[in-house]
Amino acid sequence: MARTHVVLLGPPGAGKGTQAKQIVDKYGLTHLSTGDILRDEVARATDLGKTAKEFMNRGDLVPDQLIIDMIRGRIEAADAGFLLDGFPRTTAQAEALGRFATIDVVLNIGLARDEVVRRLTSRRVCKGCGEIYNLTFNLAEGETTCAKCGGELYQRDDDKTDVIANRYDIYERSTAPLIDYYKRQGVLRTLDGLAGSEKVFSEIIDILTA
Ligand code: AP5
């Protein structure tokens, strides 16, 4: 594959995690999701997790320096390439990233606010393997078990309507400016997140192998 330093950009619920799992399965990149790493820190009640939990439950961003310190070593250790999911999310994070890694391509998955709310209120996630489901197309109402690993399905604490609204506001204010930031660097590719997940994935394959 030609491109091995990859960033997934997009609002909450655009499908970054869904696409990330398929991309790393196919290409063997290291999947670095700052949201997943933070949720693990919260579950283990580490110092970072205790600090991050308050920001995450409100839908606010965790302070830049904590995130940069958390992710930098993981990126530098990813010898076979990396897929960044949820990082960078602010201009300060993007500038820091640019100081310790090169980026081959930024996959920007766009999705409007109303669809984000619809998707996130109906999302369920497996506690065991992290598989992502949605009540609108691949999970029956009342089903609580993961079809892949048998783990327990749960609803994320930040997938409540008021928190989702705050997350989207913050995306527009702090993260959307990165679209122009990476466009200026000539590495941005934009995908329509409203398309089915197979179609989005096949477009990503075309971009990554071009
Ligand atoms: P994080 O975990 O990164 O959340 P997010 O960016 O808000 O993204 P989501 O995981 O909610 O959505 P997604 O785009 O992965 O969508 P998914 O594939 O699940 O961050 C959480 C929090 O951590 C932040 O709010 C912040 O507090 C903190 N944080 C993390 N990174 C940080 C950073 N860098 N700096 C500061 N703070 C940070 O899909 C959503 C649903 O839609 C699923 O149900 C799925 O099945 C469905 N779906 C997916 N694709 C499609 C499709 N094409 N069509 C129909 N349905 C689809």
mmCIF file of C-alpha atoms in Angstrom, residues 8-18 35 39 56 58-61 85-86 88-89 108-121 123 132 134 156 158-176 193-194:
data_model
loop_
_atom_site.group_PDB
_atom_site.id
_atom_site.type_symbol
_atom_site.label_atom_id
_atom_site.label_comp_id
_atom_site.label_asym_id
_atom_site.label_seq_id
_atom_site.Cartn_x
_atom_site.Cartn_y
_atom_site.Cartn_z
ATOM 1 C CA LEU A 8 -9.392 9.785 9.806
ATOM 2 C CA LEU A 9 -11.180 13.101 10.265
ATOM 3 C CA GLY A 10 -14.885 13.789 10.705
ATOM 4 C CA PRO A 11 -17.628 14.688 13.160
ATOM 5 C CA PRO A 12 -18.760 12.332 15.924
ATOM 6 C CA GLY A 13 -20.681 9.431 14.412
ATOM 7 C CA ALA A 14 -19.357 9.930 10.872
ATOM 8 C CA GLY A 15 -18.167 6.319 10.825
ATOM 9 C CA LYS A 16 -14.480 6.743 11.707
ATOM 10 C CA GLY A 17 -14.385 3.757 14.073
ATOM 11 C CA THR A 18 -16.414 1.581 11.684
ATOM 12 C CA GLY A 35 -11.301 7.878 22.202
ATOM 13 C CA ARG A 39 -12.081 4.996 27.544
ATOM 14 C CA MET A 56 -15.658 13.172 28.020
ATOM 15 C CA ARG A 58 -19.736 16.508 29.002
ATOM 16 C CA GLY A 59 -18.633 15.960 25.397
ATOM 17 C CA ASP A 60 -15.774 18.444 25.824
ATOM 18 C CA LEU A 61 -12.274 17.883 24.474
ATOM 19 C CA ASP A 85 -8.850 7.925 14.565
ATOM 20 C CA GLY A 86 -9.968 10.960 16.585
ATOM 21 C CA PRO A 88 -5.736 15.401 15.737
ATOM 22 C CA ARG A 89 -8.840 17.320 16.761
ATOM 23 C CA ASN A 108 -12.317 13.394 5.868
ATOM 24 C CA ILE A 109 -15.721 11.717 6.336
ATOM 25 C CA GLY A 110 -18.472 14.346 6.310
ATOM 26 C CA LEU A 111 -21.879 13.971 7.989
ATOM 27 C CA ALA A 112 -24.586 16.520 8.878
ATOM 28 C CA ARG A 113 -25.752 17.123 12.442
ATOM 29 C CA ASP A 114 -29.223 15.509 12.202
ATOM 30 C CA GLU A 115 -27.785 12.236 10.887
ATOM 31 C CA VAL A 116 -25.084 12.302 13.580
ATOM 32 C CA VAL A 117 -27.756 12.508 16.300
ATOM 33 C CA ARG A 118 -29.788 9.708 14.691
ATOM 34 C CA ARG A 119 -26.773 7.407 14.416
ATOM 35 C CA LEU A 120 -25.277 8.019 17.836
ATOM 36 C CA THR A 121 -28.505 7.613 19.804
ATOM 37 C CA ARG A 123 -25.288 3.056 18.440
ATOM 38 C CA ILE A 132 -19.766 -1.200 16.643
ATOM 39 C CA ASN A 134 -26.522 0.257 15.125
ATOM 40 C CA ARG A 156 -21.585 5.005 25.525
ATOM 41 C CA ASP A 158 -21.489 10.387 25.760
ATOM 42 C CA ASP A 159 -24.153 9.112 23.339
ATOM 43 C CA LYS A 160 -26.941 11.077 25.041
ATOM 44 C CA THR A 161 -28.755 13.718 22.984
ATOM 45 C CA ASP A 162 -27.508 16.793 24.890
ATOM 46 C CA VAL A 163 -23.920 15.528 25.008
ATOM 47 C CA ILE A 164 -24.020 14.678 21.285
ATOM 48 C CA ALA A 165 -25.143 18.266 20.564
ATOM 49 C CA ASN A 166 -22.159 19.630 22.496
ATOM 50 C CA ARG A 167 -19.769 17.220 20.738
ATOM 51 C CA TYR A 168 -21.017 18.398 17.345
ATOM 52 C CA ASP A 169 -20.704 22.077 18.336
ATOM 53 C CA ILE A 170 -17.134 21.449 19.453
ATOM 54 C CA TYR A 171 -16.391 19.551 16.253
ATOM 55 C CA GLU A 172 -17.558 22.558 14.196
ATOM 56 C CA ARG A 173 -15.600 25.022 16.306
ATOM 57 C CA SER A 174 -12.338 23.165 16.977
ATOM 58 C CA THR A 175 -11.961 20.279 14.519
ATOM 59 C CA ALA A 176 -13.601 21.396 11.252
ATOM 60 C CA GLY A 193 -20.421 9.685 5.287
ATOM 61 C CA LEU A 194 -24.078 9.359 4.305
#
